[in-house]
Amino acid sequence: MHNQIINTQPFNDQKPGTSGLRKKVKVFQQAHYLENFVQSIFDTLHEQETVPADATLTVGGDGRYHNRQAIQTIIQMAAANGFARVIVGQAGILSTPAASHIIRKYKTFGGLVLSASHNQGGVNGDFGIKYNISNGGPAPEKITDSIFEKSRVIAGYKIANLPEIDVDRLGETVFDDGKFTVKVIDAVLDYADLMESLFDFSVIKKLLASGFKMQFDGMHAVTGPYAQEIFVNRLGTSAASLMNCVPSEDFAGGHPDPNLTYAEDLVKIMFAGDKALDFGAASDGDGDRNMILGKNFFVTPSDSLAVLAANATLVPAYKNGIAGVARSMPTSGAVDRVAAKLNIPCYETPTGWKFFGNLMDAGKVTLCGEESFGTSSNHVREKDGLWAVLFWLNIIAVKNISVEAILMAHWAEFGRNVYSRHDYEAIPTEAANGVIAHIKSQFNSLPNQVFGSYKVKTCDDFSYHDPIDGSISNNQGIRILFDDGSRIVFRLSGTGTEGATLRIYLEAFDPDVKNHHLDAQVALAEMIKIALQISQLVERTGRVAPTVIT
Ligand code: G1P
Ligand code: ZN
């Protein structure tokens, strides 16, 4: 094994976003692009921590186009940058929650997760990379900020001249008398074991054998093999309960985002009137998101988090109760109401899973969630799609009522936080910035203004003060808070790769059971108008309708 230093020049666009660095595949294919970023990560680690001589790095991705090639490069660079061992998922594949679990279970120093999550794949699609720390969670801003700084001045990277590793074959390859080892593992079994340790598989098995009909949509992405092992091999469902469960490098040309727009095959099955099945679920490109559907019924992710929190003690892993909950700022306050009733703390963090890690490590929270179809617990430090699906199945199996009935009972008890998110994708960056600037320019005049039946109480740009490490994150989204607790939030996405994506988050509280059957778009119609009025979105972007409504 011979290490080399290759001269390079900085790229100026390697700033990690909400969840690592995401760019078009073509950007990543530029000479030295990936290498520069990976070296900036390794340099940051060596600067901020002591990397022990026997340090192991976990590496794996969602299997999208460019994954295999990137993995070979990363292995060679890890060898030259002081790692003694690399653990790789078979075929280079690890779902994001499985990667988090592997880092924790095998106590590796950290991990590189190759994914652009729900973004489209293929040669014209997106690629991404992020670093996770030893707790299994995404690196905090202290690390990501430093990676960016280093990427702006990098002059060279270190790489070893290793032969190509056969990542399809399980087992270990040893170099230089054990100075460097690559181990290829089957992470599916590790992950399935973890799930089996958390949930009551026997009660779920009984439910699935009782005529209860479910459908899981892998969206041609990473969760297929995990779903096969868990639902078919361990829980005994028929193979027909799984769809799109063979991973493909371009997600079969689809958009692996589990929502009502992109998971259309599943939505058709679940909204087929009398013919609809009892339970439907989907997961995204890298397996950390989930969508939950009942018979002709959609569960918003914010409500899903609240229901899981309210029913946690029905699940073996949480039978003694949960310590606290956390949600990202734009996520609805439904879980806050559950926390208040359970008398446990509820934390409000900025968008992105990296903000939950400290709270979990400190034992402050057990369950976390985001409105963007992400929920999880302290079993890993990432959101976890299949975990959420199993949690729901466990609750349904114990309660023995439908998804819709669970929600109706929940809303009757806690009231309903009617919620929706409207995304305007790929709008010109200048126009998007103009919308945000225009809203901010009204910060002084908005309070006390009346819009139809709503009166503005306050507005601000959300800041988060991390109670564990004291760090402060500013400019995390504009909030317009109304007198009655309703909210409109405006945010620019930090994961897109084309122009800007503007997200509008709408929330209104309704305690009245009579209205609980209403479609969210109908119930929120007035707020939607107000959001467009305050933002001048149509005038400034020329867009007359959102790209995606969730
Ligand atoms: C989006 C979601 C956010 C999630 C992230 C990664 O980020 O909104 O909740 O954590 O993807 O899955 P955004 O594009 O809004 O920055
Ligand atoms: Zn994802």
Coordinates of C-alpha atoms and ligand atoms in Angstrom, one line a residue:
M1 CA 0.0 0.0 0.0
H2 CA 1.5 3.3 -1.1
N3 CA 0.2 6.7 -0.1
Q4 CA 0.2 9.6 -2.5
I5 CA -0.6 13.3 -2.2
I6 CA -2.4 14.6 -5.3
N7 CA -2.4 18.3 -5.9
T8 CA -5.8 19.9 -6.3
Q9 CA -7.5 23.3 -6.4
P10 CA -10.5 24.3 -4.2
F11 CA -14.1 24.3 -5.5
N12 CA -16.1 27.2 -4.0
D13 CA -19.5 25.4 -3.7
Q14 CA -18.9 22.7 -1.1
K15 CA -21.0 24.1 1.7
P16 CA -23.0 21.3 3.3
G17 CA -26.7 22.0 3.4
T18 CA -29.5 20.7 5.6
S19 CA -28.1 17.1 5.2
G20 CA -24.6 17.0 3.8
L21 CA -23.4 18.1 0.4
R22 CA -25.8 17.5 -2.4
K23 CA -25.1 18.2 -6.0
K24 CA -25.8 16.9 -9.5
V25 CA -24.0 13.7 -10.3
K26 CA -22.2 15.6 -13.1
V27 CA -20.8 18.0 -10.4
F28 CA -19.5 15.1 -8.4
Q29 CA -17.9 13.6 -11.5
Q30 CA -15.6 16.5 -12.0
A31 CA -12.0 15.5 -11.3
H32 CA -11.1 15.9 -7.6
Y33 CA -14.5 17.1 -6.6
L34 CA -15.4 14.2 -4.2
E35 CA -11.8 13.9 -3.1
N36 CA -11.5 17.5 -2.1
F37 CA -14.7 17.2 0.0
V38 CA -13.6 13.9 1.7
Q39 CA -10.2 15.3 2.4
S40 CA -11.8 18.4 4.0
I41 CA -13.8 16.0 6.2
F42 CA -10.8 14.0 7.3
D43 CA -8.7 17.2 7.9
T44 CA -11.5 18.5 10.1
L45 CA -11.6 15.3 12.1
H46 CA -7.9 15.3 12.7
E47 CA -8.0 18.9 13.7
Q48 CA -11.0 18.7 16.1
E49 CA -10.5 15.3 17.6
T50 CA -7.9 12.6 18.2
V51 CA -8.5 10.0 15.7
P52 CA -7.2 6.8 17.3
A53 CA -4.7 4.5 15.5
D54 CA -7.3 1.8 15.3
A55 CA -10.1 4.0 14.0
T56 CA -12.8 2.4 11.8
L57 CA -14.9 4.3 9.3
T58 CA -18.4 3.1 8.2
V59 CA -19.1 3.7 4.5
G60 CA -22.3 3.0 2.5
G61 CA -24.9 4.7 0.5
D62 CA -28.4 4.4 -1.0
G63 CA -27.1 2.6 -4.1
R64 CA -27.8 5.5 -6.5
Y65 CA -25.7 6.1 -9.6
H66 CA -22.1 7.0 -8.7
N67 CA -22.3 5.2 -5.3
R68 CA -19.9 2.3 -6.3
Q69 CA -17.3 4.5 -7.7
A70 CA -17.4 7.0 -4.8
I71 CA -17.0 4.1 -2.4
Q72 CA -13.7 2.9 -3.9
T73 CA -12.3 6.4 -3.8
I74 CA -13.3 6.8 -0.1
I75 CA -11.8 3.5 0.9
Q76 CA -8.5 4.5 -0.7
M77 CA -8.6 7.9 1.0
A78 CA -9.5 6.5 4.4
A79 CA -6.4 4.2 4.1
A80 CA -4.2 7.2 3.4
N81 CA -5.8 9.3 6.1
G82 CA -5.1 7.2 9.2
F83 CA -8.1 4.9 9.4
A84 CA -7.2 1.3 10.2
R85 CA -10.4 -0.2 9.0
V86 CA -13.4 0.5 6.8
I87 CA -16.8 -1.3 7.2
V88 CA -18.8 -1.2 4.0
G89 CA -22.3 -2.4 3.3
Q90 CA -22.6 -5.2 0.8
A91 CA -22.8 -3.8 -2.8
G92 CA -21.9 -0.5 -1.2
I93 CA -25.4 -0.2 0.2
L94 CA -26.5 1.0 3.6
S95 CA -29.8 2.7 4.3
T96 CA -29.2 5.9 6.3
P97 CA -30.7 4.5 9.6
A98 CA -28.7 1.2 9.1
A99 CA -25.5 3.2 8.6
S100 CA -26.4 5.0 11.9
H101 CA -26.9 1.7 13.6
I102 CA -23.7 0.2 12.2
I103 CA -21.7 3.1 13.5
R104 CA -23.2 2.7 17.0
K105 CA -23.2 -1.1 17.1
Y106 CA -19.6 -1.6 15.9
K107 CA -18.5 1.6 17.7
T108 CA -16.8 3.0 14.6
F109 CA -15.2 6.4 14.7
G110 CA -17.7 7.8 12.2
G111 CA -19.3 7.2 8.9
L112 CA -19.7 8.5 5.4
V113 CA -23.2 8.2 4.1
L114 CA -23.6 8.5 0.3
S115 CA -27.1 9.7 -0.5
A116 CA -29.1 12.5 -1.9
S117 CA -32.1 11.0 0.0
H118 CA -35.4 11.7 -1.8
N119 CA -33.8 13.6 -4.7
Q120 CA -33.9 11.9 -8.2
G121 CA -31.0 9.7 -9.1
G122 CA -29.3 8.5 -12.3
V123 CA -26.6 10.1 -14.4
N124 CA -28.6 13.3 -14.7
G125 CA -29.8 13.1 -11.1
D126 CA -28.3 14.0 -7.8
F127 CA -25.6 12.6 -5.6
G128 CA -24.7 13.4 -2.0
I129 CA -22.3 12.7 0.9
K130 CA -22.4 13.5 4.6
Y131 CA -20.3 12.7 7.6
N132 CA -21.9 11.1 10.7
I133 CA -20.1 11.2 14.0
S134 CA -19.6 8.4 16.5
N135 CA -23.1 8.7 18.0
G136 CA -24.3 7.6 14.6
G137 CA -25.9 11.0 13.8
P138 CA -25.1 13.8 11.2
A139 CA -22.2 16.0 12.1
P140 CA -23.1 19.1 14.0
E141 CA -22.4 22.6 12.5
K142 CA -19.1 22.9 14.2
I143 CA -17.8 20.1 11.9
T144 CA -19.8 21.0 8.8
D145 CA -18.7 24.7 9.0
S146 CA -15.1 23.6 9.3
I147 CA -15.4 21.2 6.3
F148 CA -16.6 24.1 4.2
E149 CA -13.7 26.3 5.3
K150 CA -11.2 23.7 4.5
S151 CA -12.7 22.9 1.1
R152 CA -12.1 26.6 0.2
V153 CA -8.4 26.4 0.6
I154 CA -7.5 22.8 0.0
A155 CA -4.3 22.2 -2.0
G156 CA -3.9 18.4 -2.0
Y157 CA -5.5 15.2 -0.9
K158 CA -4.1 11.9 0.3
I159 CA -5.0 8.6 -1.4
A160 CA -3.6 5.1 -1.3
N161 CA -3.0 3.0 -4.4
L162 CA -5.3 0.1 -3.3
P163 CA -6.7 -2.4 -5.8
E164 CA -10.5 -2.2 -6.3
I165 CA -12.4 -3.8 -3.5
D166 CA -15.0 -6.4 -4.4
V167 CA -17.9 -4.9 -2.3
D168 CA -20.3 -7.5 -3.4
R169 CA -18.5 -10.3 -1.6
L170 CA -18.9 -10.5 2.2
G171 CA -15.8 -10.7 4.2
E172 CA -12.5 -9.1 5.0
T173 CA -9.6 -7.9 2.8
V174 CA -6.4 -7.2 4.7
F175 CA -3.6 -5.0 3.4
D176 CA 0.0 -4.5 4.6
D177 CA -0.1 -7.2 7.3
G178 CA -3.2 -5.8 8.9
K179 CA -2.4 -2.1 8.8
F180 CA -5.5 -1.6 6.8
T181 CA -8.6 -3.8 6.5
V182 CA -11.8 -3.5 4.6
K183 CA -14.8 -5.5 5.8
V184 CA -17.9 -6.0 3.7
I185 CA -21.0 -6.7 5.8
D186 CA -24.6 -7.6 5.3
A187 CA -26.2 -4.7 7.3
V188 CA -29.8 -6.0 6.6
L189 CA -29.5 -8.6 9.3
D190 CA -28.1 -6.2 11.9
Y191 CA -30.8 -3.7 11.2
A192 CA -33.6 -6.3 11.2
D193 CA -32.3 -7.6 14.5
L194 CA -32.5 -4.1 15.9
M195 CA -36.1 -3.7 14.8
E196 CA -37.0 -7.1 16.3
S197 CA -35.5 -6.0 19.6
L198 CA -37.7 -2.9 19.7
F199 CA -41.1 -4.1 18.5
D200 CA -43.5 -6.9 19.4
F201 CA -43.0 -9.0 16.2
S202 CA -45.4 -11.7 17.4
V203 CA -48.4 -9.4 17.8
I204 CA -47.6 -7.8 14.4
K205 CA -47.2 -11.3 12.8
K206 CA -50.7 -12.2 14.2
L207 CA -52.2 -9.0 12.8
L208 CA -50.7 -9.7 9.3
A209 CA -52.0 -13.3 9.4
S210 CA -55.5 -12.2 10.4
G211 CA -56.5 -10.9 7.0
F212 CA -55.2 -7.4 7.6
K213 CA -53.9 -6.2 4.3
M214 CA -50.8 -4.0 4.0
Q215 CA -48.7 -2.7 1.1
F216 CA -45.1 -1.4 1.4
D217 CA -43.6 0.7 -1.4
G218 CA -39.8 0.7 -1.5
M219 CA -39.9 3.2 -4.4
H220 CA -37.1 1.2 -6.1
A221 CA -34.7 2.5 -3.4
V222 CA -32.6 1.2 -0.6
T223 CA -35.3 -0.3 1.7
G224 CA -36.3 -3.1 -0.6
P225 CA -33.9 -5.8 0.9
Y226 CA -34.7 -4.6 4.4
A227 CA -38.4 -4.8 3.8
Q228 CA -38.1 -8.3 2.4
E229 CA -36.2 -9.5 5.4
I230 CA -38.5 -7.8 7.9
F231 CA -42.0 -8.1 6.4
V232 CA -41.7 -11.3 4.4
N233 CA -39.0 -13.4 6.2
R234 CA -39.7 -12.4 9.8
L235 CA -43.3 -11.2 9.8
G236 CA -44.7 -13.6 7.3
T237 CA -46.4 -11.3 4.8
S238 CA -46.7 -12.4 1.2
A239 CA -44.2 -11.0 -1.3
A240 CA -47.2 -9.3 -2.9
S241 CA -47.3 -6.9 0.1
L242 CA -44.1 -5.4 -1.2
M243 CA -43.9 -3.2 -4.3
N244 CA -40.9 -1.5 -6.0
C245 CA -38.6 -3.3 -3.7
V246 CA -35.7 -4.0 -6.0
P247 CA -33.2 -1.1 -5.6
S248 CA -32.2 0.6 -8.8
E249 CA -29.4 3.2 -9.5
D250 CA -31.9 5.7 -10.8
F251 CA -35.0 4.6 -8.8
A252 CA -36.4 3.3 -12.1
G253 CA -36.6 6.9 -13.3
G254 CA -38.8 7.9 -10.4
H255 CA -38.6 10.4 -7.6
P256 CA -38.0 8.4 -4.4
D257 CA -39.9 10.7 -2.1
P258 CA -42.7 9.1 -0.1
N259 CA -45.5 11.6 -0.4
L260 CA -48.9 11.9 -2.0
T261 CA -47.4 13.2 -5.2
Y262 CA -44.4 10.9 -5.8
A263 CA -45.7 7.6 -4.3
E264 CA -48.6 7.6 -6.7
D265 CA -48.7 3.8 -7.3
L266 CA -49.2 3.2 -3.6
V267 CA -51.6 6.2 -3.2
K268 CA -53.8 4.6 -6.0
I269 CA -54.0 1.4 -4.1
M270 CA -54.7 3.0 -0.8
F271 CA -57.4 5.4 -2.1
A272 CA -59.3 2.8 -4.1
G273 CA -62.6 3.2 -2.1
D274 CA -63.9 -0.2 -0.9
K275 CA -61.0 -2.0 -2.5
A276 CA -58.4 0.0 -0.6
L277 CA -56.1 -2.0 1.7
D278 CA -55.9 -1.5 5.5
F279 CA -52.4 -0.1 5.7
G280 CA -49.9 1.4 3.3
A281 CA -46.4 2.8 3.8
A282 CA -43.5 4.0 1.7
S283 CA -39.9 5.0 2.3
D284 CA -37.5 7.2 0.4
G285 CA -34.2 6.9 -1.5
D286 CA -32.1 6.2 1.6
G287 CA -34.7 4.7 3.9
D288 CA -35.0 7.4 6.5
R289 CA -38.4 8.8 5.5
N290 CA -41.8 7.3 5.8
M291 CA -45.3 7.9 4.6
I292 CA -48.2 6.3 6.5
L293 CA -51.6 5.7 4.9
G294 CA -54.7 4.1 6.1
K295 CA -57.7 2.9 4.1
N296 CA -58.5 6.0 2.0
F297 CA -56.6 8.0 4.6
F298 CA -53.4 10.0 4.8
V299 CA -51.6 10.6 8.0
T300 CA -49.6 13.8 8.1
P301 CA -46.1 13.3 9.4
S302 CA -46.7 15.8 12.2
D303 CA -49.7 13.8 13.3
S304 CA -47.8 10.6 13.0
L305 CA -45.2 11.8 15.4
A306 CA -47.9 12.9 17.9
V307 CA -49.7 9.5 17.6
L308 CA -46.5 7.6 18.2
A309 CA -45.7 9.7 21.2
A310 CA -49.2 9.2 22.7
N311 CA -49.1 5.5 22.1
A312 CA -45.4 4.8 22.8
T313 CA -46.0 2.6 25.9
L314 CA -47.8 0.1 23.7
V315 CA -44.5 -0.8 22.1
P316 CA -42.0 -2.9 24.1
A317 CA -39.0 -0.6 23.6
Y318 CA -40.9 2.4 25.1
K319 CA -43.2 0.6 27.6
N320 CA -41.8 2.5 30.5
G321 CA -42.5 5.8 28.9
I322 CA -40.6 8.4 26.9
A323 CA -38.2 11.0 28.4
G324 CA -39.2 13.8 26.1
V325 CA -39.9 14.7 22.4
A326 CA -38.5 17.0 19.9
R327 CA -39.7 18.4 16.6
S328 CA -38.3 20.7 14.0
M329 CA -39.7 24.2 14.0
P330 CA -41.9 23.9 10.9
T331 CA -43.4 20.6 12.2
S332 CA -46.9 21.1 13.7
G333 CA -47.5 21.5 17.4
A334 CA -49.5 18.3 17.6
V335 CA -46.8 16.5 19.5
D336 CA -46.5 19.5 21.9
R337 CA -50.1 18.7 23.0
V338 CA -49.2 15.1 23.7
A339 CA -46.0 16.1 25.6
A340 CA -48.0 18.6 27.7
K341 CA -50.5 15.8 28.7
L342 CA -47.7 13.3 29.4
N343 CA -45.9 16.0 31.3
I344 CA -42.7 15.5 29.5
P345 CA -40.5 18.2 27.7
C346 CA -40.9 19.1 24.1
Y347 CA -38.1 20.8 22.2
E348 CA -38.4 22.9 19.0
T349 CA -35.2 22.7 16.8
P350 CA -34.3 24.0 13.4
T351 CA -35.0 21.8 10.3
G352 CA -32.5 18.9 9.9
W353 CA -31.9 15.8 11.9
K354 CA -28.5 17.0 13.1
F355 CA -30.1 19.2 15.8
F356 CA -31.7 16.2 17.6
G357 CA -28.5 14.3 18.3
N358 CA -27.4 16.4 21.3
L359 CA -30.8 16.1 22.9
M360 CA -30.8 12.3 22.5
D361 CA -27.3 11.9 23.7
A362 CA -28.1 13.8 26.8
G363 CA -31.1 11.6 27.4
K364 CA -33.6 14.5 27.1
V365 CA -35.7 13.1 24.3
T366 CA -36.7 9.6 23.1
L367 CA -38.8 10.4 20.0
C368 CA -38.1 13.1 17.4
G369 CA -39.8 14.1 14.2
E370 CA -40.1 16.4 11.3
E371 CA -43.0 17.4 9.1
S372 CA -40.9 16.2 6.1
F373 CA -41.9 12.5 6.6
G374 CA -39.2 11.8 9.2
T375 CA -39.6 10.2 12.6
S376 CA -37.4 8.2 14.8
S377 CA -36.2 7.5 18.3
N378 CA -33.0 7.2 20.3
H379 CA -32.4 3.7 18.9
V380 CA -30.3 5.4 16.2
R381 CA -29.3 9.0 15.5
E382 CA -31.1 9.3 12.1
K383 CA -34.7 9.3 11.1
D384 CA -35.9 5.8 10.3
G385 CA -38.5 4.9 7.8
L386 CA -39.1 1.2 8.5
W387 CA -39.0 1.9 12.2
A388 CA -42.0 4.2 11.8
V389 CA -43.8 1.7 9.8
L390 CA -43.3 -1.0 12.4
F391 CA -44.2 1.3 15.2
W392 CA -47.6 2.0 13.4
L393 CA -48.1 -1.7 12.8
N394 CA -47.4 -2.5 16.5
I395 CA -49.9 0.1 17.6
I396 CA -52.6 -1.1 15.2
A397 CA -52.0 -4.7 16.3
V398 CA -52.4 -3.8 19.9
K399 CA -55.4 -1.4 19.5
N400 CA -57.0 -3.5 16.8
I401 CA -58.6 -0.4 15.1
S402 CA -58.1 1.3 11.8
V403 CA -55.6 4.0 11.0
E404 CA -58.4 6.5 10.5
A405 CA -60.0 5.5 13.8
I406 CA -56.7 6.0 15.6
L407 CA -56.5 9.5 14.2
M408 CA -60.1 10.4 14.9
A409 CA -59.7 9.3 18.5
H410 CA -56.4 11.2 18.8
W411 CA -57.9 14.5 17.5
A412 CA -61.0 14.1 19.7
E413 CA -58.7 13.9 22.7
F414 CA -56.0 16.5 21.8
G415 CA -57.7 18.6 19.1
R416 CA -56.4 18.7 15.5
N417 CA -53.4 20.8 14.3
V418 CA -54.6 21.0 10.7
Y419 CA -51.4 21.1 8.6
S420 CA -50.0 21.3 5.1
R421 CA -46.8 22.2 3.3
H422 CA -46.7 23.8 -0.1
D423 CA -43.4 23.5 -2.0
Y424 CA -42.5 25.7 -5.0
E425 CA -39.5 23.9 -6.5
A426 CA -36.7 25.1 -8.7
I427 CA -37.7 28.8 -8.8
P428 CA -34.9 31.3 -9.8
T429 CA -32.8 32.0 -6.7
E430 CA -33.2 35.7 -7.0
A431 CA -37.0 35.6 -7.1
A432 CA -37.0 33.3 -4.0
N433 CA -34.6 35.6 -2.1
G434 CA -36.9 38.4 -3.1
V435 CA -39.9 36.7 -1.6
I436 CA -38.1 36.2 1.7
A437 CA -36.7 39.7 1.7
H438 CA -40.2 41.1 1.1
I439 CA -41.7 39.2 4.0
K440 CA -38.9 40.3 6.3
S441 CA -39.4 43.9 5.3
Q442 CA -42.9 43.6 6.9
F443 CA -41.6 42.4 10.3
N444 CA -42.4 45.8 11.9
S445 CA -45.8 46.3 10.3
L446 CA -47.3 42.8 10.5
P447 CA -48.0 42.5 14.2
N448 CA -51.6 43.3 15.1
Q449 CA -52.6 43.3 11.4
V450 CA -55.9 41.5 10.7
F451 CA -56.2 39.1 7.7
G452 CA -59.8 37.8 7.5
S453 CA -60.4 35.8 10.7
Y454 CA -56.7 35.8 11.7
K455 CA -54.7 38.5 13.5
V456 CA -50.9 38.5 13.5
K457 CA -49.4 38.3 17.0
T458 CA -45.7 38.2 16.2
C459 CA -43.2 37.3 13.5
D460 CA -39.5 36.5 13.5
D461 CA -36.7 34.6 11.9
F462 CA -36.3 31.5 14.0
S463 CA -33.1 31.1 16.1
Y464 CA -32.1 28.0 18.1
H465 CA -30.0 28.0 21.2
D466 CA -28.9 24.4 21.7
P467 CA -29.4 23.7 25.4
I468 CA -26.7 21.1 25.5
D469 CA -23.7 22.6 23.8
G470 CA -24.8 26.3 23.8
S471 CA -24.4 26.7 20.1
I472 CA -26.7 29.2 18.3
S473 CA -28.2 28.7 14.8
N474 CA -29.8 31.8 13.3
N475 CA -32.0 32.4 10.2
Q476 CA -33.8 29.0 10.4
G477 CA -37.1 30.1 8.8
I478 CA -39.6 32.9 9.0
R479 CA -42.5 32.5 11.4
I480 CA -45.7 34.4 11.3
L481 CA -47.6 33.6 14.4
F482 CA -51.3 34.4 14.8
D483 CA -53.3 35.2 17.9
D484 CA -55.1 31.8 17.9
G485 CA -52.0 29.7 17.7
S486 CA -52.1 29.3 13.9
R487 CA -48.9 29.8 12.0
I488 CA -47.4 30.3 8.6
V489 CA -43.7 29.5 8.1
F490 CA -41.6 30.3 5.1
R491 CA -38.3 28.6 4.5
L492 CA -35.8 28.1 1.7
S493 CA -34.8 24.5 1.2
G494 CA -31.2 23.5 2.0
T495 CA -31.2 20.2 0.0
G496 CA -32.2 21.2 -3.5
T497 CA -29.7 21.3 -6.4
E498 CA -31.6 23.4 -8.9
G499 CA -32.5 27.1 -8.3
A500 CA -34.3 27.5 -5.0
T501 CA -37.2 25.7 -3.4
L502 CA -39.5 27.8 -1.3
R503 CA -41.5 26.0 1.3
I504 CA -44.6 27.3 3.0
Y505 CA -45.8 25.5 6.1
L506 CA -49.4 26.2 7.2
E507 CA -50.9 25.2 10.5
A508 CA -54.3 26.0 12.2
F509 CA -55.6 24.5 15.4
D510 CA -59.1 23.1 15.4
P511 CA -60.5 21.5 18.6
D512 CA -64.0 21.0 17.1
V513 CA -64.6 17.3 16.3
K514 CA -67.3 18.4 13.8
N515 CA -64.5 19.6 11.5
H516 CA -62.1 16.8 11.9
H517 CA -63.1 15.0 8.7
L518 CA -62.3 18.1 6.6
D519 CA -59.6 17.9 4.0
A520 CA -56.6 20.0 5.1
Q521 CA -56.5 22.1 1.9
V522 CA -60.2 23.0 2.5
A523 CA -59.6 23.7 6.2
L524 CA -56.6 25.8 5.4
A525 CA -57.9 27.7 2.4
E526 CA -58.0 31.1 4.1
M527 CA -54.5 30.7 5.5
I528 CA -53.1 29.7 2.1
K529 CA -54.6 33.0 0.7
I530 CA -53.0 35.0 3.5
A531 CA -49.6 33.3 2.9
L532 CA -49.7 34.3 -0.8
Q533 CA -50.8 37.8 0.1
I534 CA -48.0 38.4 2.6
S535 CA -45.3 36.9 0.4
Q536 CA -46.4 38.2 -3.0
L537 CA -45.2 34.8 -4.2
V538 CA -47.3 34.7 -7.4
E539 CA -46.3 38.2 -8.4
R540 CA -42.6 37.6 -7.7
T541 CA -42.1 34.1 -9.1
G542 CA -44.9 33.8 -11.7
R543 CA -45.8 30.5 -10.1
V544 CA -49.6 30.1 -9.7
A545 CA -49.5 26.7 -7.9
P546 CA -47.2 24.7 -5.7
T547 CA -45.1 21.9 -7.2
V548 CA -45.9 19.6 -4.4
I549 CA -48.5 19.7 -1.6
T550 CA -48.0 17.5 1.4
Ligands
G1P1 C1 -35.5 18.6 3.8 C2 -36.6 18.6 4.9 C3 -35.9 18.4 6.3 C4 -35.1 17.2 6.2 C5 -34.1 17.2 5.1 C6 -33.3 15.9 4.9 O1 -34.7 19.7 4.0 O2 -37.4 19.7 4.9 O3 -36.9 18.4 7.2 O4 -34.4 17.0 7.4 O5 -34.8 17.4 3.9 O6 -34.1 14.8 4.7 P1 -34.9 21.1 3.2 O7 -34.9 20.8 1.8 O8 -36.2 21.6 3.7 O9 -33.7 22.0 3.7
ZN2 ZN -33.9 10.4 3.1

